[in-house]
């Protein structure tokens, strides 16, 4: 479902508009209000569309809301030295305008969802099937909104009652705790699971909409944010056992990163953000929080952020040498490179001569002497994911909001690897955990792991966290969330590991070569994006302007550089020790 934008004006404000005369007050028939709108399913469908539309905005997934977390991870870095540098260096300022854009977008979405939920009532047994689908979708989207807000801002205000907006006291509420927000996230996803159909039952309707499978997947994700592994494991098992619809790995890994109906909303996708394919889009790049133009492009700017400068991209974000070398360290059973490298990082490799579209970048043939870098000044390995660098469709990047590739936010491979992680946490290394990992590895032709090689849960966790997950999901949204839930910022050895992973060479030569953190003091071209990390800055600060506007709103750990390690451990979470997998 390519979601329409025409209903956006609905949510720009539910205010009552009257025209007055000496005799009477007349309701403007052309202006919908919260007192006249939303009392039937057709009206509420418009609210659903408006909510979906706003997850495709600049501060949500169309640009910075997606790429900030990519930068926060250890497998990607800011190579433009301008736009994303504060997020890459984990020192975003409280006066930064960009820092609050995700806040703006997700609260806008929450406002829409709260309105629709208020019209649905509390007794779900009284709802028609159509109304159940409506309520299930807005519950899912509200849960998704707060999942992002708590993952970025730690302690955002929790507002779930639409009546709260009727007073300034309600609007100017105070922060909620990390636990309270995640409790609500879990509740919303759990209830959505009971209301939404599966992708099998939903048919064409389910193409692009949230289903019970999407809600179940995100429910498991939310549980794992606080290491509730024993609760998440049965949910993930149910997804694998097709309780919430039929999912499978696509035979071709690259099918998850192309545009077109043949590839998008495929059997591997639990949930993805819908964008119009390039060529069928409008003409207006609307860099605004409302996006009401009937000619809006309805694409994302992810390709512009990732794309190399010499192909027209903005060259903002690059893959790390650590990720590249991780791919190079293990070959398939046929002696070839892992095909996921082809779709993740845009380098020339001899192995690609007869693979997919061969050694190309935007339809231009590459030779062994071509040294593709992201940024023509600062270098960097170009990211191929969610771009057309490898799709064979276009010869150049059309910058702006024109990337038509749907962002797959949760894939079945994530279910399998999360199930393996939970199994390992609950029962230690087991054959079942290994089997789930091997299903993901087998898709790309890698040799099966053997249970005998993983004698401790610590060792299998290391394999999952720092080999399997980065190779499967490298340069995708979510790595920053993982580093927080694993507590990698709260342990000196893990933080040192992040510094090593995040060491990069700011140069247009040698970008594929291994780099050593130990050389950083003597090599001026080297930097580590985690060297500037200060306690508490794993989260984004709550910007000062928001606190100025709302006197009840306080800052978070990033505002005050507060160490979260004690809170993390007192909540019952643990950091697994670093394990050398080569021993």
PDB file of N, CA and C in Angstrom, residues 129-176:
ATOM      1  N   UNK A 129     -15.091  -5.629  12.569  1.00  0.00           N
ATOM      2  CA  UNK A 129     -13.776  -6.030  12.071  1.00  0.00           C
ATOM      3  C   UNK A 129     -13.013  -4.828  11.506  1.00  0.00           C
ATOM      4  N   UNK A 130     -13.728  -3.941  10.821  1.00  0.00           N
ATOM      5  CA  UNK A 130     -13.076  -2.763  10.253  1.00  0.00           C
ATOM      6  C   UNK A 130     -12.540  -1.862  11.350  1.00  0.00           C
ATOM      7  N   UNK A 131     -13.321  -1.683  12.416  1.00  0.00           N
ATOM      8  CA  UNK A 131     -12.877  -0.838  13.516  1.00  0.00           C
ATOM      9  C   UNK A 131     -11.732  -1.490  14.294  1.00  0.00           C
ATOM     10  N   UNK A 132     -11.734  -2.805  14.364  1.00  0.00           N
ATOM     11  CA  UNK A 132     -10.606  -3.481  15.010  1.00  0.00           C
ATOM     12  C   UNK A 132      -9.307  -3.215  14.247  1.00  0.00           C
ATOM     13  N   UNK A 133      -9.413  -3.244  12.932  1.00  0.00           N
ATOM     14  CA  UNK A 133      -8.221  -2.976  12.122  1.00  0.00           C
ATOM     15  C   UNK A 133      -7.751  -1.533  12.298  1.00  0.00           C
ATOM     16  N   UNK A 134      -8.700  -0.636  12.381  1.00  0.00           N
ATOM     17  CA  UNK A 134      -8.345   0.773  12.590  1.00  0.00           C
ATOM     18  C   UNK A 134      -7.651   0.949  13.932  1.00  0.00           C
ATOM     19  N   UNK A 135      -8.256   0.436  14.977  1.00  0.00           N
ATOM     20  CA  UNK A 135      -7.663   0.606  16.306  1.00  0.00           C
ATOM     21  C   UNK A 135      -6.333  -0.115  16.401  1.00  0.00           C
ATOM     22  N   UNK A 136      -6.246  -1.300  15.823  1.00  0.00           N
ATOM     23  CA  UNK A 136      -4.988  -2.042  15.866  1.00  0.00           C
ATOM     24  C   UNK A 136      -3.849  -1.292  15.193  1.00  0.00           C
ATOM     25  N   UNK A 137      -4.161  -0.650  14.062  1.00  0.00           N
ATOM     26  CA  UNK A 137      -3.115   0.085  13.346  1.00  0.00           C
ATOM     27  C   UNK A 137      -2.625   1.304  14.129  1.00  0.00           C
ATOM     28  N   UNK A 138      -3.555   2.069  14.700  1.00  0.00           N
ATOM     29  CA  UNK A 138      -3.107   3.263  15.425  1.00  0.00           C
ATOM     30  C   UNK A 138      -2.442   2.894  16.741  1.00  0.00           C
ATOM     31  N   UNK A 139      -2.832   1.782  17.357  1.00  0.00           N
ATOM     32  CA  UNK A 139      -2.093   1.302  18.529  1.00  0.00           C
ATOM     33  C   UNK A 139      -0.667   0.920  18.142  1.00  0.00           C
ATOM     34  N   UNK A 140      -0.536   0.227  17.011  1.00  0.00           N
ATOM     35  CA  UNK A 140       0.803  -0.134  16.545  1.00  0.00           C
ATOM     36  C   UNK A 140       1.639   1.117  16.282  1.00  0.00           C
ATOM     37  N   UNK A 141       1.059   2.097  15.590  1.00  0.00           N
ATOM     38  CA  UNK A 141       1.817   3.296  15.231  1.00  0.00           C
ATOM     39  C   UNK A 141       2.136   4.147  16.460  1.00  0.00           C
ATOM     40  N   UNK A 142       1.261   4.152  17.453  1.00  0.00           N
ATOM     41  CA  UNK A 142       1.598   4.855  18.698  1.00  0.00           C
ATOM     42  C   UNK A 142       2.714   4.124  19.428  1.00  0.00           C
ATOM     43  N   UNK A 143       2.645   2.793  19.462  1.00  0.00           N
ATOM     44  CA  UNK A 143       3.733   2.029  20.068  1.00  0.00           C
ATOM     45  C   UNK A 143       5.044   2.258  19.356  1.00  0.00           C
ATOM     46  N   UNK A 144       5.004   2.302  18.015  1.00  0.00           N
ATOM     47  CA  UNK A 144       6.207   2.568  17.233  1.00  0.00           C
ATOM     48  C   UNK A 144       6.757   3.953  17.550  1.00  0.00           C
ATOM     49  N   UNK A 145       5.875   4.923  17.711  1.00  0.00           N
ATOM     50  CA  UNK A 145       6.293   6.295  18.010  1.00  0.00           C
ATOM     51  C   UNK A 145       7.014   6.371  19.347  1.00  0.00           C
ATOM     52  N   UNK A 146       6.426   5.785  20.364  1.00  0.00           N
ATOM     53  CA  UNK A 146       7.065   5.836  21.682  1.00  0.00           C
ATOM     54  C   UNK A 146       8.311   4.953  21.744  1.00  0.00           C
ATOM     55  N   UNK A 147       8.341   3.884  20.958  1.00  0.00           N
ATOM     56  CA  UNK A 147       9.552   3.063  20.868  1.00  0.00           C
ATOM     57  C   UNK A 147      10.717   3.907  20.369  1.00  0.00           C
ATOM     58  N   UNK A 148      10.464   4.723  19.368  1.00  0.00           N
ATOM     59  CA  UNK A 148      11.507   5.601  18.844  1.00  0.00           C
ATOM     60  C   UNK A 148      11.838   6.726  19.819  1.00  0.00           C
ATOM     61  N   UNK A 149      10.822   7.313  20.427  1.00  0.00           N
ATOM     62  CA  UNK A 149      11.066   8.414  21.355  1.00  0.00           C
ATOM     63  C   UNK A 149      11.884   7.973  22.558  1.00  0.00           C
ATOM     64  N   UNK A 150      11.555   6.832  23.138  1.00  0.00           N
ATOM     65  CA  UNK A 150      12.294   6.378  24.324  1.00  0.00           C
ATOM     66  C   UNK A 150      13.692   5.920  23.936  1.00  0.00           C
ATOM     67  N   UNK A 151      13.846   5.375  22.721  1.00  0.00           N
ATOM     68  CA  UNK A 151      15.160   4.941  22.275  1.00  0.00           C
ATOM     69  C   UNK A 151      16.091   6.082  21.941  1.00  0.00           C
ATOM     70  N   UNK A 152      15.513   7.225  21.594  1.00  0.00           N
ATOM     71  CA  UNK A 152      16.311   8.416  21.299  1.00  0.00           C
ATOM     72  C   UNK A 152      16.444   9.347  22.501  1.00  0.00           C
ATOM     73  N   UNK A 153      15.333   9.569  23.234  1.00  0.00           N
ATOM     74  CA  UNK A 153      15.310  10.632  24.240  1.00  0.00           C
ATOM     75  C   UNK A 153      15.196  10.136  25.679  1.00  0.00           C
ATOM     76  N   UNK A 154      15.114   8.838  25.891  1.00  0.00           N
ATOM     77  CA  UNK A 154      15.201   8.198  27.212  1.00  0.00           C
ATOM     78  C   UNK A 154      13.963   8.395  28.091  1.00  0.00           C
ATOM     79  N   UNK A 155      13.547   9.625  28.341  1.00  0.00           N
ATOM     80  CA  UNK A 155      12.438   9.854  29.279  1.00  0.00           C
ATOM     81  C   UNK A 155      11.440  10.882  28.750  1.00  0.00           C
ATOM     82  N   UNK A 156      10.874  10.652  27.565  1.00  0.00           N
ATOM     83  CA  UNK A 156       9.907  11.606  26.999  1.00  0.00           C
ATOM     84  C   UNK A 156       8.586  11.558  27.756  1.00  0.00           C
ATOM     85  N   UNK A 157       7.801  12.624  27.682  1.00  0.00           N
ATOM     86  CA  UNK A 157       6.470  12.606  28.307  1.00  0.00           C
ATOM     87  C   UNK A 157       5.571  11.557  27.654  1.00  0.00           C
ATOM     88  N   UNK A 158       4.786  10.909  28.472  1.00  0.00           N
ATOM     89  CA  UNK A 158       3.865   9.876  27.996  1.00  0.00           C
ATOM     90  C   UNK A 158       2.453  10.443  28.017  1.00  0.00           C
ATOM     91  N   UNK A 159       1.866  10.619  26.841  1.00  0.00           N
ATOM     92  CA  UNK A 159       0.502  11.135  26.712  1.00  0.00           C
ATOM     93  C   UNK A 159      -0.295  10.131  25.890  1.00  0.00           C
ATOM     94  N   UNK A 160      -1.309   9.537  26.495  1.00  0.00           N
ATOM     95  CA  UNK A 160      -2.097   8.521  25.793  1.00  0.00           C
ATOM     96  C   UNK A 160      -3.585   8.862  25.717  1.00  0.00           C
ATOM     97  N   UNK A 161      -4.012   9.867  26.454  1.00  0.00           N
ATOM     98  CA  UNK A 161      -5.429  10.246  26.477  1.00  0.00           C
ATOM     99  C   UNK A 161      -5.617  11.515  25.651  1.00  0.00           C
ATOM    100  N   UNK A 162      -6.440  11.433  24.621  1.00  0.00           N
ATOM    101  CA  UNK A 162      -6.641  12.599  23.761  1.00  0.00           C
ATOM    102  C   UNK A 162      -7.212  13.784  24.528  1.00  0.00           C
ATOM    103  N   UNK A 163      -7.981  13.523  25.583  1.00  0.00           N
ATOM    104  CA  UNK A 163      -8.565  14.614  26.377  1.00  0.00           C
ATOM    105  C   UNK A 163      -7.481  15.457  27.046  1.00  0.00           C
ATOM    106  N   UNK A 164      -6.291  14.898  27.160  1.00  0.00           N
ATOM    107  CA  UNK A 164      -5.175  15.636  27.765  1.00  0.00           C
ATOM    108  C   UNK A 164      -4.899  16.933  27.022  1.00  0.00           C
ATOM    109  N   UNK A 165      -5.156  16.959  25.731  1.00  0.00           N
ATOM    110  CA  UNK A 165      -4.847  18.132  24.926  1.00  0.00           C
ATOM    111  C   UNK A 165      -5.810  19.293  25.163  1.00  0.00           C
ATOM    112  N   UNK A 166      -6.838  19.082  25.954  1.00  0.00           N
ATOM    113  CA  UNK A 166      -7.841  20.126  26.145  1.00  0.00           C
ATOM    114  C   UNK A 166      -7.393  21.218  27.105  1.00  0.00           C
ATOM    115  N   UNK A 167      -6.271  21.023  27.785  1.00  0.00           N
ATOM    116  CA  UNK A 167      -5.776  22.037  28.714  1.00  0.00           C
ATOM    117  C   UNK A 167      -4.275  22.198  28.570  1.00  0.00           C
ATOM    118  N   UNK A 168      -3.792  23.388  28.938  1.00  0.00           N
ATOM    119  CA  UNK A 168      -2.345  23.614  28.900  1.00  0.00           C
ATOM    120  C   UNK A 168      -1.629  22.729  29.904  1.00  0.00           C
ATOM    121  N   UNK A 169      -2.271  22.473  31.042  1.00  0.00           N
ATOM    122  CA  UNK A 169      -1.650  21.596  32.030  1.00  0.00           C
ATOM    123  C   UNK A 169      -1.442  20.202  31.447  1.00  0.00           C
ATOM    124  N   UNK A 170      -2.392  19.773  30.645  1.00  0.00           N
ATOM    125  CA  UNK A 170      -2.242  18.461  30.018  1.00  0.00           C
ATOM    126  C   UNK A 170      -1.163  18.440  28.977  1.00  0.00           C
ATOM    127  N   UNK A 171      -1.098  19.506  28.174  1.00  0.00           N
ATOM    128  CA  UNK A 171      -0.084  19.581  27.127  1.00  0.00           C
ATOM    129  C   UNK A 171       1.308  19.758  27.709  1.00  0.00           C
ATOM    130  N   UNK A 172       1.410  20.590  28.733  1.00  0.00           N
ATOM    131  CA  UNK A 172       2.717  20.859  29.339  1.00  0.00           C
ATOM    132  C   UNK A 172       2.961  19.878  30.476  1.00  0.00           C
ATOM    133  N   UNK A 173       3.041  18.610  30.095  1.00  0.00           N
ATOM    134  CA  UNK A 173       3.246  17.564  31.090  1.00  0.00           C
ATOM    135  C   UNK A 173       4.732  17.351  31.318  1.00  0.00           C
ATOM    136  N   UNK A 174       5.051  16.578  32.331  1.00  0.00           N
ATOM    137  CA  UNK A 174       6.440  16.339  32.680  1.00  0.00           C
ATOM    138  C   UNK A 174       6.943  15.050  32.054  1.00  0.00           C
ATOM    139  N   UNK A 175       8.220  14.793  32.225  1.00  0.00           N
ATOM    140  CA  UNK A 175       8.818  13.580  31.674  1.00  0.00           C
ATOM    141  C   UNK A 175       8.234  12.337  32.330  1.00  0.00           C
ATOM    142  N   UNK A 176       8.214  11.263  31.591  1.00  0.00           N
ATOM    143  CA  UNK A 176       7.925   9.944  32.152  1.00  0.00           C
ATOM    144  C   UNK A 176       9.243   9.184  32.270  1.00  0.00           C
TER     145      UNK A 176
END
